Tab-separated table of C-alpha atoms in Angstrom:
chain	number	residue	atom	x	y	z
G	153	MET	CA	41.898	19.347	-41.923
G	154	ARG	CA	39.315	22.107	-42.312
G	155	SER	CA	38.678	23.505	-45.732
G	156	ALA	CA	38.990	27.222	-46.334
G	157	GLN	CA	35.892	29.373	-46.022
G	158	ASP	CA	34.440	30.777	-49.240
G	159	PRO	CA	34.499	34.587	-48.807
G	160	ALA	CA	31.885	35.131	-51.527
G	161	LEU	CA	29.503	32.698	-49.848
G	162	LEU	CA	30.051	34.280	-46.431
G	163	LYS	CA	29.419	37.742	-47.880
G	164	ALA	CA	26.255	36.564	-49.654
G	165	PHE	CA	24.969	34.935	-46.451
G	166	ALA	CA	25.771	38.083	-44.458
G	167	SER	CA	23.816	40.234	-46.905
G	168	GLU	CA	20.844	37.876	-47.003
G	169	LEU	CA	20.684	37.598	-43.225
G	170	LYS	CA	20.877	41.350	-42.697
G	171	ALA	CA	18.262	42.040	-45.388
G	172	ARG	CA	15.806	39.550	-43.909
G	173	ARG	CA	16.410	40.784	-40.362
G	174	SER	CA	15.889	44.396	-41.417
G	175	ALA	CA	12.731	43.516	-43.362
G	176	LEU	CA	11.256	42.167	-40.120
G	177	GLY	CA	12.217	45.351	-38.281
G	178	PHE	CA	14.531	43.380	-35.996
G	179	ASN	CA	17.818	44.562	-34.628
G	180	GLN	CA	20.517	41.969	-33.982
G	181	GLU	CA	19.401	41.527	-30.393
G	182	ASP	CA	15.801	40.889	-31.478
G	183	LEU	CA	16.930	38.224	-33.922
G	184	GLY	CA	19.196	36.708	-31.297
G	185	PHE	CA	16.276	36.445	-28.897
G	186	ALA	CA	13.900	35.060	-31.548
G	187	SER	CA	16.414	32.463	-32.668
G	188	GLY	CA	17.996	31.625	-29.307
G	189	LEU	CA	21.415	32.790	-30.485
G	190	ASN	CA	23.814	35.369	-29.094
G	191	ARG	CA	23.698	38.887	-30.540
G	192	THR	CA	27.457	38.916	-31.028
G	193	PHE	CA	27.191	35.733	-33.102
G	194	ILE	CA	24.560	37.418	-35.280
G	195	ALA	CA	26.961	40.365	-35.708
G	196	LYS	CA	29.785	38.037	-36.759
G	197	LEU	CA	27.503	36.388	-39.306
G	198	GLU	CA	26.462	39.765	-40.711
G	199	THR	CA	30.063	40.902	-41.068
G	200	ALA	CA	30.982	37.648	-42.838
G	201	THR	CA	33.593	36.767	-40.213
G	202	THR	CA	32.068	33.383	-39.376
G	203	SER	CA	29.629	30.872	-40.805
G	204	PRO	CA	26.729	29.182	-39.037
G	205	SER	CA	26.559	25.523	-38.121
G	206	LEU	CA	23.591	23.562	-39.379
G	207	THR	CA	21.964	23.882	-35.939
G	208	SER	CA	22.486	27.652	-35.927
G	209	LEU	CA	21.171	27.938	-39.472
G	210	VAL	CA	17.919	26.218	-38.499
G	211	ALA	CA	17.652	28.429	-35.395
G	212	LEU	CA	18.115	31.531	-37.558
G	213	CYS	CA	15.382	30.333	-39.901
G	214	LYS	CA	13.016	29.916	-36.961
G	215	GLY	CA	13.871	33.416	-35.748
G	216	LEU	CA	13.318	34.837	-39.221
G	217	ALA	CA	10.118	32.787	-39.691
G	218	VAL	CA	11.410	31.352	-42.972
G	219	GLU	CA	11.892	27.816	-44.222
G	220	PRO	CA	15.541	26.786	-44.599
G	221	SER	CA	14.907	25.911	-48.260
G	222	GLU	CA	13.633	29.436	-48.965
G	223	LEU	CA	16.642	30.986	-47.251
G	224	MET	CA	18.998	28.735	-49.217
G	225	GLN	CA	17.371	29.640	-52.534
G	226	SER	CA	17.769	33.340	-51.802
G	227	LEU	CA	21.308	32.786	-50.571
G	228	MET	CA	22.303	30.991	-53.764
G	229	LYS	CA	20.945	33.855	-55.898
G	230	ARG	CA	23.049	36.335	-53.914
G	231	TYR	CA	26.053	34.017	-54.063
G	232	LYS	CA	25.886	33.765	-57.849
G	233	LYS	CA	25.679	37.570	-58.105
G	234	GLU	CA	28.627	37.893	-55.743
G	235	ILE	CA	30.721	35.511	-57.824
G	236	ARG	CA	29.852	37.368	-61.054
G	237	ALA	CA	30.705	40.716	-59.441
G	238	ASN	CA	34.016	39.517	-58.014
G	239	PRO	CA	35.503	36.734	-60.155
G	240	THR	CA	38.730	35.216	-58.886
């Protein structure tokens, strides 16, 4: 049985991904090409409608030229802010 997705985590990841992509001057297609992923998948990630697999996460990091640990640290900061802003 699959566990439920965490909406706050998905939203935080979406924001972090979009911010990093924009900072590089990439559109979704550029990031898709750089990471070897489909543009529509990037769009779904940025709208918090899906989450990446571990393989996709590493591919995104390569496309963004960032270490996975750095991305995770930034993600966790956004996640904590998201939780504080929208407590359940």
